[in-house]
Amino acid sequence: MQIIYKKTFEKQLLHIVNYIAQDKINASTNFARELEKLIFLIPDNPLKYKPSIYFKNENVRDMTYKGYTIIYKVSFQKNTIEVLRIFNQNKPTN
């Protein structure tokens, strides 16, 4: 399956990484690297994570990582995983 990062996710991730880097640059790099590894594992088992509490769609899932929620959408028809958003757990942002 192809992984597609939506622009909203990219902007939110950049904001989070920059925020972490203010305190520890290495921690921000590690955060991004480890998150990427987890995202790359999603195609192996796309329905591994629970259905999203933010969407009424079984193909939209919530993955959690270090206090953050990552929302992604599985499309078996298109053979894609769309990574939609990342935010501090239970605090969605615009």
PDB file of N, CA and C in Angstrom:
ATOM      1  N   MET A   1       0.847  -1.188   0.000  1.00  0.00           N
ATOM      2  CA  MET A   1       0.000   0.000   0.000  1.00  0.00           C
ATOM      3  C   MET A   1       0.887   1.243   0.000  1.00  0.00           C
ATOM      4  N   GLN A   2       0.432   2.229  -0.713  1.00  0.00           N
ATOM      5  CA  GLN A   2       1.160   3.497  -0.781  1.00  0.00           C
ATOM      6  C   GLN A   2       0.745   4.381   0.401  1.00  0.00           C
ATOM      7  N   ILE A   3       1.711   5.024   1.020  1.00  0.00           N
ATOM      8  CA  ILE A   3       1.448   5.944   2.129  1.00  0.00           C
ATOM      9  C   ILE A   3       1.460   7.366   1.581  1.00  0.00           C
ATOM     10  N   ILE A   4       0.385   8.097   1.859  1.00  0.00           N
ATOM     11  CA  ILE A   4       0.245   9.481   1.406  1.00  0.00           C
ATOM     12  C   ILE A   4       0.128  10.372   2.635  1.00  0.00           C
ATOM     13  N   TYR A   5       0.992  11.363   2.729  1.00  0.00           N
ATOM     14  CA  TYR A   5       0.934  12.318   3.837  1.00  0.00           C
ATOM     15  C   TYR A   5       0.158  13.549   3.376  1.00  0.00           C
ATOM     16  N   LYS A   6      -0.941  13.849   4.042  1.00  0.00           N
ATOM     17  CA  LYS A   6      -1.718  15.039   3.722  1.00  0.00           C
ATOM     18  C   LYS A   6      -0.988  16.271   4.244  1.00  0.00           C
ATOM     19  N   LYS A   7      -1.227  17.408   3.597  1.00  0.00           N
ATOM     20  CA  LYS A   7      -0.532  18.651   3.969  1.00  0.00           C
ATOM     21  C   LYS A   7      -0.816  19.043   5.423  1.00  0.00           C
ATOM     22  N   THR A   8      -2.024  18.826   5.890  1.00  0.00           N
ATOM     23  CA  THR A   8      -2.357  19.159   7.282  1.00  0.00           C
ATOM     24  C   THR A   8      -1.464  18.376   8.241  1.00  0.00           C
ATOM     25  N   PHE A   9      -1.300  17.082   7.969  1.00  0.00           N
ATOM     26  CA  PHE A   9      -0.426  16.259   8.813  1.00  0.00           C
ATOM     27  C   PHE A   9       0.999  16.797   8.782  1.00  0.00           C
ATOM     28  N   GLU A  10       1.504  17.102   7.600  1.00  0.00           N
ATOM     29  CA  GLU A  10       2.886  17.591   7.475  1.00  0.00           C
ATOM     30  C   GLU A  10       3.092  18.879   8.264  1.00  0.00           C
ATOM     31  N   LYS A  11       2.137  19.795   8.187  1.00  0.00           N
ATOM     32  CA  LYS A  11       2.239  21.060   8.922  1.00  0.00           C
ATOM     33  C   LYS A  11       2.199  20.825  10.430  1.00  0.00           C
ATOM     34  N   GLN A  12       1.290  19.966  10.863  1.00  0.00           N
ATOM     35  CA  GLN A  12       1.172  19.689  12.295  1.00  0.00           C
ATOM     36  C   GLN A  12       2.425  19.002  12.824  1.00  0.00           C
ATOM     37  N   LEU A  13       2.953  18.045  12.053  1.00  0.00           N
ATOM     38  CA  LEU A  13       4.166  17.350  12.481  1.00  0.00           C
ATOM     39  C   LEU A  13       5.342  18.319  12.568  1.00  0.00           C
ATOM     40  N   LEU A  14       5.480  19.197  11.587  1.00  0.00           N
ATOM     41  CA  LEU A  14       6.564  20.173  11.614  1.00  0.00           C
ATOM     42  C   LEU A  14       6.462  21.058  12.851  1.00  0.00           C
ATOM     43  N   HIS A  15       5.263  21.475  13.178  1.00  0.00           N
ATOM     44  CA  HIS A  15       5.046  22.299  14.378  1.00  0.00           C
ATOM     45  C   HIS A  15       5.471  21.538  15.643  1.00  0.00           C
ATOM     46  N   ILE A  16       5.093  20.271  15.731  1.00  0.00           N
ATOM     47  CA  ILE A  16       5.431  19.447  16.897  1.00  0.00           C
ATOM     48  C   ILE A  16       6.937  19.241  16.994  1.00  0.00           C
ATOM     49  N   VAL A  17       7.570  18.904  15.872  1.00  0.00           N
ATOM     50  CA  VAL A  17       9.019  18.665  15.855  1.00  0.00           C
ATOM     51  C   VAL A  17       9.772  19.944  16.230  1.00  0.00           C
ATOM     52  N   ASN A  18       9.335  21.080  15.701  1.00  0.00           N
ATOM     53  CA  ASN A  18       9.984  22.357  16.049  1.00  0.00           C
ATOM     54  C   ASN A  18       9.807  22.676  17.534  1.00  0.00           C
ATOM     55  N   TYR A  19       8.653  22.368  18.070  1.00  0.00           N
ATOM     56  CA  TYR A  19       8.403  22.606  19.492  1.00  0.00           C
ATOM     57  C   TYR A  19       9.331  21.744  20.350  1.00  0.00           C
ATOM     58  N   ILE A  20       9.453  20.467  20.008  1.00  0.00           N
ATOM     59  CA  ILE A  20      10.340  19.571  20.754  1.00  0.00           C
ATOM     60  C   ILE A  20      11.792  20.030  20.623  1.00  0.00           C
ATOM     61  N   ALA A  21      12.177  20.501  19.440  1.00  0.00           N
ATOM     62  CA  ALA A  21      13.556  20.927  19.176  1.00  0.00           C
ATOM     63  C   ALA A  21      13.957  22.137  20.017  1.00  0.00           C
ATOM     64  N   GLN A  22      13.000  22.935  20.441  1.00  0.00           N
ATOM     65  CA  GLN A  22      13.327  24.083  21.292  1.00  0.00           C
ATOM     66  C   GLN A  22      14.013  23.639  22.574  1.00  0.00           C
ATOM     67  N   ASP A  23      13.666  22.445  23.025  1.00  0.00           N
ATOM     68  CA  ASP A  23      14.251  21.915  24.253  1.00  0.00           C
ATOM     69  C   ASP A  23      15.417  20.974  23.944  1.00  0.00           C
ATOM     70  N   LYS A  24      15.181  20.021  23.024  1.00  0.00           N
ATOM     71  CA  LYS A  24      16.209  19.031  22.685  1.00  0.00           C
ATOM     72  C   LYS A  24      16.123  18.675  21.204  1.00  0.00           C
ATOM     73  N   ILE A  25      17.129  19.068  20.466  1.00  0.00           N
ATOM     74  CA  ILE A  25      17.144  18.799  19.023  1.00  0.00           C
ATOM     75  C   ILE A  25      17.164  17.298  18.737  1.00  0.00           C
ATOM     76  N   ASN A  26      17.976  16.557  19.467  1.00  0.00           N
ATOM     77  CA  ASN A  26      18.046  15.113  19.242  1.00  0.00           C
ATOM     78  C   ASN A  26      16.703  14.437  19.502  1.00  0.00           C
ATOM     79  N   ALA A  27      15.987  14.889  20.505  1.00  0.00           N
ATOM     80  CA  ALA A  27      14.689  14.306  20.825  1.00  0.00           C
ATOM     81  C   ALA A  27      13.696  14.541  19.690  1.00  0.00           C
ATOM     82  N   SER A  28      13.750  15.711  19.075  1.00  0.00           N
ATOM     83  CA  SER A  28      12.825  15.997  17.973  1.00  0.00           C
ATOM     84  C   SER A  28      13.132  15.113  16.768  1.00  0.00           C
ATOM     85  N   THR A  29      14.417  14.911  16.495  1.00  0.00           N
ATOM     86  CA  THR A  29      14.819  14.041  15.386  1.00  0.00           C
ATOM     87  C   THR A  29      14.390  12.608  15.649  1.00  0.00           C
ATOM     88  N   ASN A  30      14.616  12.142  16.871  1.00  0.00           N
ATOM     89  CA  ASN A  30      14.217  10.781  17.239  1.00  0.00           C
ATOM     90  C   ASN A  30      12.704  10.605  17.166  1.00  0.00           C
ATOM     91  N   PHE A  31      11.971  11.606  17.619  1.00  0.00           N
ATOM     92  CA  PHE A  31      10.512  11.557  17.564  1.00  0.00           C
ATOM     93  C   PHE A  31      10.053  11.349  16.131  1.00  0.00           C
ATOM     94  N   ALA A  32      10.543  12.173  15.218  1.00  0.00           N
ATOM     95  CA  ALA A  32      10.139  12.085  13.805  1.00  0.00           C
ATOM     96  C   ALA A  32      10.556  10.748  13.191  1.00  0.00           C
ATOM     97  N   ARG A  33      11.752  10.302  13.498  1.00  0.00           N
ATOM     98  CA  ARG A  33      12.272   9.048  12.928  1.00  0.00           C
ATOM     99  C   ARG A  33      11.460   7.844  13.404  1.00  0.00           C
ATOM    100  N   GLU A  34      11.191   7.784  14.709  1.00  0.00           N
ATOM    101  CA  GLU A  34      10.437   6.658  15.262  1.00  0.00           C
ATOM    102  C   GLU A  34       8.985   6.664  14.773  1.00  0.00           C
ATOM    103  N   LEU A  35       8.404   7.839  14.664  1.00  0.00           N
ATOM    104  CA  LEU A  35       7.042   7.946  14.146  1.00  0.00           C
ATOM    105  C   LEU A  35       6.982   7.455  12.696  1.00  0.00           C
ATOM    106  N   GLU A  36       7.958   7.845  11.914  1.00  0.00           N
ATOM    107  CA  GLU A  36       8.005   7.404  10.516  1.00  0.00           C
ATOM    108  C   GLU A  36       8.086   5.873  10.427  1.00  0.00           C
ATOM    109  N   LYS A  37       8.892   5.265  11.300  1.00  0.00           N
ATOM    110  CA  LYS A  37       8.996   3.802  11.312  1.00  0.00           C
ATOM    111  C   LYS A  37       7.638   3.158  11.600  1.00  0.00           C
ATOM    112  N   LEU A  38       6.908   3.713  12.564  1.00  0.00           N
ATOM    113  CA  LEU A  38       5.591   3.168  12.897  1.00  0.00           C
ATOM    114  C   LEU A  38       4.613   3.326  11.732  1.00  0.00           C
ATOM    115  N   ILE A  39       4.660   4.475  11.086  1.00  0.00           N
ATOM    116  CA  ILE A  39       3.774   4.716   9.945  1.00  0.00           C
ATOM    117  C   ILE A  39       4.094   3.748   8.812  1.00  0.00           C
ATOM    118  N   PHE A  40       5.368   3.487   8.577  1.00  0.00           N
ATOM    119  CA  PHE A  40       5.759   2.555   7.517  1.00  0.00           C
ATOM    120  C   PHE A  40       5.302   1.127   7.795  1.00  0.00           C
ATOM    121  N   LEU A  41       4.994   0.809   9.054  1.00  0.00           N
ATOM    122  CA  LEU A  41       4.495  -0.521   9.405  1.00  0.00           C
ATOM    123  C   LEU A  41       2.982  -0.673   9.194  1.00  0.00           C
ATOM    124  N   ILE A  42       2.276   0.433   9.046  1.00  0.00           N
ATOM    125  CA  ILE A  42       0.820   0.377   8.911  1.00  0.00           C
ATOM    126  C   ILE A  42       0.370  -0.519   7.753  1.00  0.00           C
ATOM    127  N   PRO A  43       0.984  -0.441   6.563  1.00  0.00           N
ATOM    128  CA  PRO A  43       0.513  -1.299   5.462  1.00  0.00           C
ATOM    129  C   PRO A  43       0.559  -2.798   5.764  1.00  0.00           C
ATOM    130  N   ASP A  44       1.424  -3.234   6.677  1.00  0.00           N
ATOM    131  CA  ASP A  44       1.485  -4.649   7.042  1.00  0.00           C
ATOM    132  C   ASP A  44       0.204  -5.120   7.725  1.00  0.00           C
ATOM    133  N   ASN A  45      -0.446  -4.218   8.452  1.00  0.00           N
ATOM    134  CA  ASN A  45      -1.686  -4.538   9.154  1.00  0.00           C
ATOM    135  C   ASN A  45      -2.490  -3.241   9.296  1.00  0.00           C
ATOM    136  N   PRO A  46      -3.125  -2.770   8.209  1.00  0.00           N
ATOM    137  CA  PRO A  46      -3.745  -1.436   8.213  1.00  0.00           C
ATOM    138  C   PRO A  46      -4.875  -1.244   9.217  1.00  0.00           C
ATOM    139  N   LEU A  47      -5.508  -2.319   9.654  1.00  0.00           N
ATOM    140  CA  LEU A  47      -6.616  -2.178  10.608  1.00  0.00           C
ATOM    141  C   LEU A  47      -6.195  -2.499  12.042  1.00  0.00           C
ATOM    142  N   LYS A  48      -4.891  -2.484  12.285  1.00  0.00           N
ATOM    143  CA  LYS A  48      -4.338  -2.813  13.606  1.00  0.00           C
ATOM    144  C   LYS A  48      -4.850  -1.879  14.704  1.00  0.00           C
ATOM    145  N   TYR A  49      -4.933  -0.599  14.393  1.00  0.00           N
ATOM    146  CA  TYR A  49      -5.317   0.397  15.398  1.00  0.00           C
ATOM    147  C   TYR A  49      -6.836   0.554  15.429  1.00  0.00           C
ATOM    148  N   LYS A  50      -7.332   1.068  16.528  1.00  0.00           N
ATOM    149  CA  LYS A  50      -8.775   1.176  16.733  1.00  0.00           C
ATOM    150  C   LYS A  50      -9.410   2.172  15.754  1.00  0.00           C
ATOM    151  N   PRO A  51     -10.695   1.953  15.436  1.00  0.00           N
ATOM    152  CA  PRO A  51     -11.401   2.928  14.605  1.00  0.00           C
ATOM    153  C   PRO A  51     -11.371   4.302  15.270  1.00  0.00           C
ATOM    154  N   SER A  52     -11.304   5.328  14.459  1.00  0.00           N
ATOM    155  CA  SER A  52     -11.184   6.687  14.976  1.00  0.00           C
ATOM    156  C   SER A  52     -12.409   7.098  15.785  1.00  0.00           C
ATOM    157  N   ILE A  53     -12.157   7.785  16.880  1.00  0.00           N
ATOM    158  CA  ILE A  53     -13.258   8.343  17.668  1.00  0.00           C
ATOM    159  C   ILE A  53     -13.721   9.677  17.076  1.00  0.00           C
ATOM    160  N   TYR A  54     -12.990  10.189  16.085  1.00  0.00           N
ATOM    161  CA  TYR A  54     -13.295  11.481  15.488  1.00  0.00           C
ATOM    162  C   TYR A  54     -14.074  11.369  14.186  1.00  0.00           C
ATOM    163  N   PHE A  55     -14.141  10.162  13.614  1.00  0.00           N
ATOM    164  CA  PHE A  55     -14.819   9.937  12.341  1.00  0.00           C
ATOM    165  C   PHE A  55     -15.718   8.715  12.464  1.00  0.00           C
ATOM    166  N   LYS A  56     -16.831   8.716  11.758  1.00  0.00           N
ATOM    167  CA  LYS A  56     -17.722   7.550  11.729  1.00  0.00           C
ATOM    168  C   LYS A  56     -17.445   6.773  10.449  1.00  0.00           C
ATOM    169  N   ASN A  57     -16.241   6.215  10.394  1.00  0.00           N
ATOM    170  CA  ASN A  57     -15.810   5.465   9.218  1.00  0.00           C
ATOM    171  C   ASN A  57     -14.835   4.396   9.712  1.00  0.00           C
ATOM    172  N   GLU A  58     -15.171   3.152   9.494  1.00  0.00           N
ATOM    173  CA  GLU A  58     -14.340   2.044   9.972  1.00  0.00           C
ATOM    174  C   GLU A  58     -12.932   2.052   9.385  1.00  0.00           C
ATOM    175  N   ASN A  59     -12.756   2.708   8.257  1.00  0.00           N
ATOM    176  CA  ASN A  59     -11.447   2.741   7.600  1.00  0.00           C
ATOM    177  C   ASN A  59     -10.574   3.901   8.068  1.00  0.00           C
ATOM    178  N   VAL A  60     -11.092   4.733   8.954  1.00  0.00           N
ATOM    179  CA  VAL A  60     -10.295   5.809   9.543  1.00  0.00           C
ATOM    180  C   VAL A  60      -9.879   5.332  10.930  1.00  0.00           C
ATOM    181  N   ARG A  61      -8.580   5.389  11.206  1.00  0.00           N
ATOM    182  CA  ARG A  61      -8.019   4.800  12.416  1.00  0.00           C
ATOM    183  C   ARG A  61      -7.230   5.818  13.223  1.00  0.00           C
ATOM    184  N   ASP A  62      -7.158   5.572  14.530  1.00  0.00           N
ATOM    185  CA  ASP A  62      -6.369   6.402  15.456  1.00  0.00           C
ATOM    186  C   ASP A  62      -5.188   5.589  15.957  1.00  0.00           C
ATOM    187  N   MET A  63      -4.000   6.048  15.630  1.00  0.00           N
ATOM    188  CA  MET A  63      -2.784   5.446  16.163  1.00  0.00           C
ATOM    189  C   MET A  63      -2.249   6.420  17.210  1.00  0.00           C
ATOM    190  N   THR A  64      -1.744   5.908  18.319  1.00  0.00           N
ATOM    191  CA  THR A  64      -1.170   6.792  19.329  1.00  0.00           C
ATOM    192  C   THR A  64       0.331   6.549  19.432  1.00  0.00           C
ATOM    193  N   TYR A  65       1.036   7.651  19.679  1.00  0.00           N
ATOM    194  CA  TYR A  65       2.487   7.590  19.819  1.00  0.00           C
ATOM    195  C   TYR A  65       2.933   8.731  20.719  1.00  0.00           C
ATOM    196  N   LYS A  66       3.518   8.388  21.856  1.00  0.00           N
ATOM    197  CA  LYS A  66       4.079   9.356  22.813  1.00  0.00           C
ATOM    198  C   LYS A  66       3.128  10.518  23.116  1.00  0.00           C
ATOM    199  N   GLY A  67       1.878  10.193  23.402  1.00  0.00           N
ATOM    200  CA  GLY A  67       0.913  11.217  23.769  1.00  0.00           C
ATOM    201  C   GLY A  67       0.267  11.929  22.599  1.00  0.00           C
ATOM    202  N   TYR A  68       0.526  11.505  21.389  1.00  0.00           N
ATOM    203  CA  TYR A  68      -0.056  12.111  20.198  1.00  0.00           C
ATOM    204  C   TYR A  68      -0.960  11.104  19.497  1.00  0.00           C
ATOM    205  N   THR A  69      -2.014  11.612  18.888  1.00  0.00           N
ATOM    206  CA  THR A  69      -2.910  10.798  18.083  1.00  0.00           C
ATOM    207  C   THR A  69      -2.617  11.076  16.626  1.00  0.00           C
ATOM    208  N   ILE A  70      -2.435  10.026  15.859  1.00  0.00           N
ATOM    209  CA  ILE A  70      -2.202  10.126  14.418  1.00  0.00           C
ATOM    210  C   ILE A  70      -3.418   9.489  13.760  1.00  0.00           C
ATOM    211  N   ILE A  71      -4.107  10.259  12.939  1.00  0.00           N
ATOM    212  CA  ILE A  71      -5.298   9.760  12.256  1.00  0.00           C
ATOM    213  C   ILE A  71      -4.921   9.412  10.826  1.00  0.00           C
ATOM    214  N   TYR A  72      -5.301   8.207  10.411  1.00  0.00           N
ATOM    215  CA  TYR A  72      -5.045   7.803   9.034  1.00  0.00           C
ATOM    216  C   TYR A  72      -6.252   7.084   8.456  1.00  0.00           C
ATOM    217  N   LYS A  73      -6.351   7.115   7.132  1.00  0.00           N
ATOM    218  CA  LYS A  73      -7.465   6.499   6.428  1.00  0.00           C
ATOM    219  C   LYS A  73      -6.948   5.411   5.508  1.00  0.00           C
ATOM    220  N   VAL A  74      -7.569   4.246   5.599  1.00  0.00           N
ATOM    221  CA  VAL A  74      -7.204   3.109   4.764  1.00  0.00           C
ATOM    222  C   VAL A  74      -8.168   3.040   3.586  1.00  0.00           C
ATOM    223  N   SER A  75      -7.617   2.943   2.383  1.00  0.00           N
ATOM    224  CA  SER A  75      -8.439   2.743   1.189  1.00  0.00           C
ATOM    225  C   SER A  75      -7.950   1.483   0.487  1.00  0.00           C
ATOM    226  N   PHE A  76      -8.720   0.417   0.646  1.00  0.00           N
ATOM    227  CA  PHE A  76      -8.347  -0.843   0.000  1.00  0.00           C
ATOM    228  C   PHE A  76      -8.552  -0.754  -1.512  1.00  0.00           C
ATOM    229  N   GLN A  77      -9.523   0.048  -1.943  1.00  0.00           N
ATOM    230  CA  GLN A  77      -9.786   0.208  -3.366  1.00  0.00           C
ATOM    231  C   GLN A  77      -8.608   0.901  -4.069  1.00  0.00           C
ATOM    232  N   LYS A  78      -8.083   1.934  -3.433  1.00  0.00           N
ATOM    233  CA  LYS A  78      -6.961   2.686  -4.014  1.00  0.00           C
ATOM    234  C   LYS A  78      -5.612   2.115  -3.604  1.00  0.00           C
ATOM    235  N   ASN A  79      -5.636   1.196  -2.647  1.00  0.00           N
ATOM    236  CA  ASN A  79      -4.413   0.602  -2.104  1.00  0.00           C
ATOM    237  C   ASN A  79      -3.524   1.671  -1.465  1.00  0.00           C
ATOM    238  N   THR A  80      -4.151   2.550  -0.674  1.00  0.00           N
ATOM    239  CA  THR A  80      -3.421   3.659  -0.048  1.00  0.00           C
ATOM    240  C   THR A  80      -3.724   3.762   1.445  1.00  0.00           C
ATOM    241  N   ILE A  81      -2.794   4.389   2.134  1.00  0.00           N
ATOM    242  CA  ILE A  81      -2.951   4.831   3.518  1.00  0.00           C
ATOM    243  C   ILE A  81      -2.739   6.338   3.475  1.00  0.00           C
ATOM    244  N   GLU A  82      -3.753   7.109   3.857  1.00  0.00           N
ATOM    245  CA  GLU A  82      -3.622   8.567   3.911  1.00  0.00           C
ATOM    246  C   GLU A  82      -3.438   8.972   5.368  1.00  0.00           C
ATOM    247  N   VAL A  83      -2.304   9.562   5.672  1.00  0.00           N
ATOM    248  CA  VAL A  83      -2.041  10.042   7.028  1.00  0.00           C
ATOM    249  C   VAL A  83      -2.601  11.466   7.083  1.00  0.00           C
ATOM    250  N   LEU A  84      -3.654  11.630   7.862  1.00  0.00           N
ATOM    251  CA  LEU A  84      -4.436  12.860   7.830  1.00  0.00           C
ATOM    252  C   LEU A  84      -3.986  13.934   8.814  1.00  0.00           C
ATOM    253  N   ARG A  85      -3.809  13.544  10.083  1.00  0.00           N
ATOM    254  CA  ARG A  85      -3.537  14.543  11.121  1.00  0.00           C
ATOM    255  C   ARG A  85      -2.703  13.946  12.240  1.00  0.00           C
ATOM    256  N   ILE A  86      -2.062  14.827  13.003  1.00  0.00           N
ATOM    257  CA  ILE A  86      -1.402  14.456  14.251  1.00  0.00           C
ATOM    258  C   ILE A  86      -1.644  15.589  15.240  1.00  0.00           C
ATOM    259  N   PHE A  87      -2.007  15.219  16.459  1.00  0.00           N
ATOM    260  CA  PHE A  87      -2.235  16.236  17.478  1.00  0.00           C
ATOM    261  C   PHE A  87      -2.038  15.627  18.857  1.00  0.00           C
ATOM    262  N   ASN A  88      -1.847  16.499  19.831  1.00  0.00           N
ATOM    263  CA  ASN A  88      -1.708  16.065  21.209  1.00  0.00           C
ATOM    264  C   ASN A  88      -2.944  15.280  21.575  1.00  0.00           C
ATOM    265  N   GLN A  89      -2.759  14.111  22.137  1.00  0.00           N
ATOM    266  CA  GLN A  89      -3.851  13.175  22.391  1.00  0.00           C
ATOM    267  C   GLN A  89      -5.053  13.851  23.030  1.00  0.00           C
ATOM    268  N   ASN A  90      -6.213  13.586  22.445  1.00  0.00           N
ATOM    269  CA  ASN A  90      -7.492  14.110  22.922  1.00  0.00           C
ATOM    270  C   ASN A  90      -7.638  15.614  22.798  1.00  0.00           C
ATOM    271  N   LYS A  91      -6.765  16.277  22.036  1.00  0.00           N
ATOM    272  CA  LYS A  91      -6.877  17.727  21.837  1.00  0.00           C
ATOM    273  C   LYS A  91      -6.706  18.043  20.352  1.00  0.00           C
ATOM    274  N   PRO A  92      -7.704  17.731  19.507  1.00  0.00           N
ATOM    275  CA  PRO A  92      -7.563  18.032  18.085  1.00  0.00           C
ATOM    276  C   PRO A  92      -7.447  19.529  17.849  1.00  0.00           C
ATOM    277  N   THR A  93      -6.662  19.886  16.845  1.00  0.00           N
ATOM    278  CA  THR A  93      -6.493  21.300  16.495  1.00  0.00           C
ATOM    279  C   THR A  93      -6.965  21.519  15.070  1.00  0.00           C
ATOM    280  N   ASN A  94      -7.163  22.745  14.720  1.00  0.00           N
ATOM    281  CA  ASN A  94      -7.599  23.075  13.339  1.00  0.00           C
ATOM    282  C   ASN A  94      -6.468  23.015  12.355  1.00  0.00           C
TER     283      ASN A  94
END
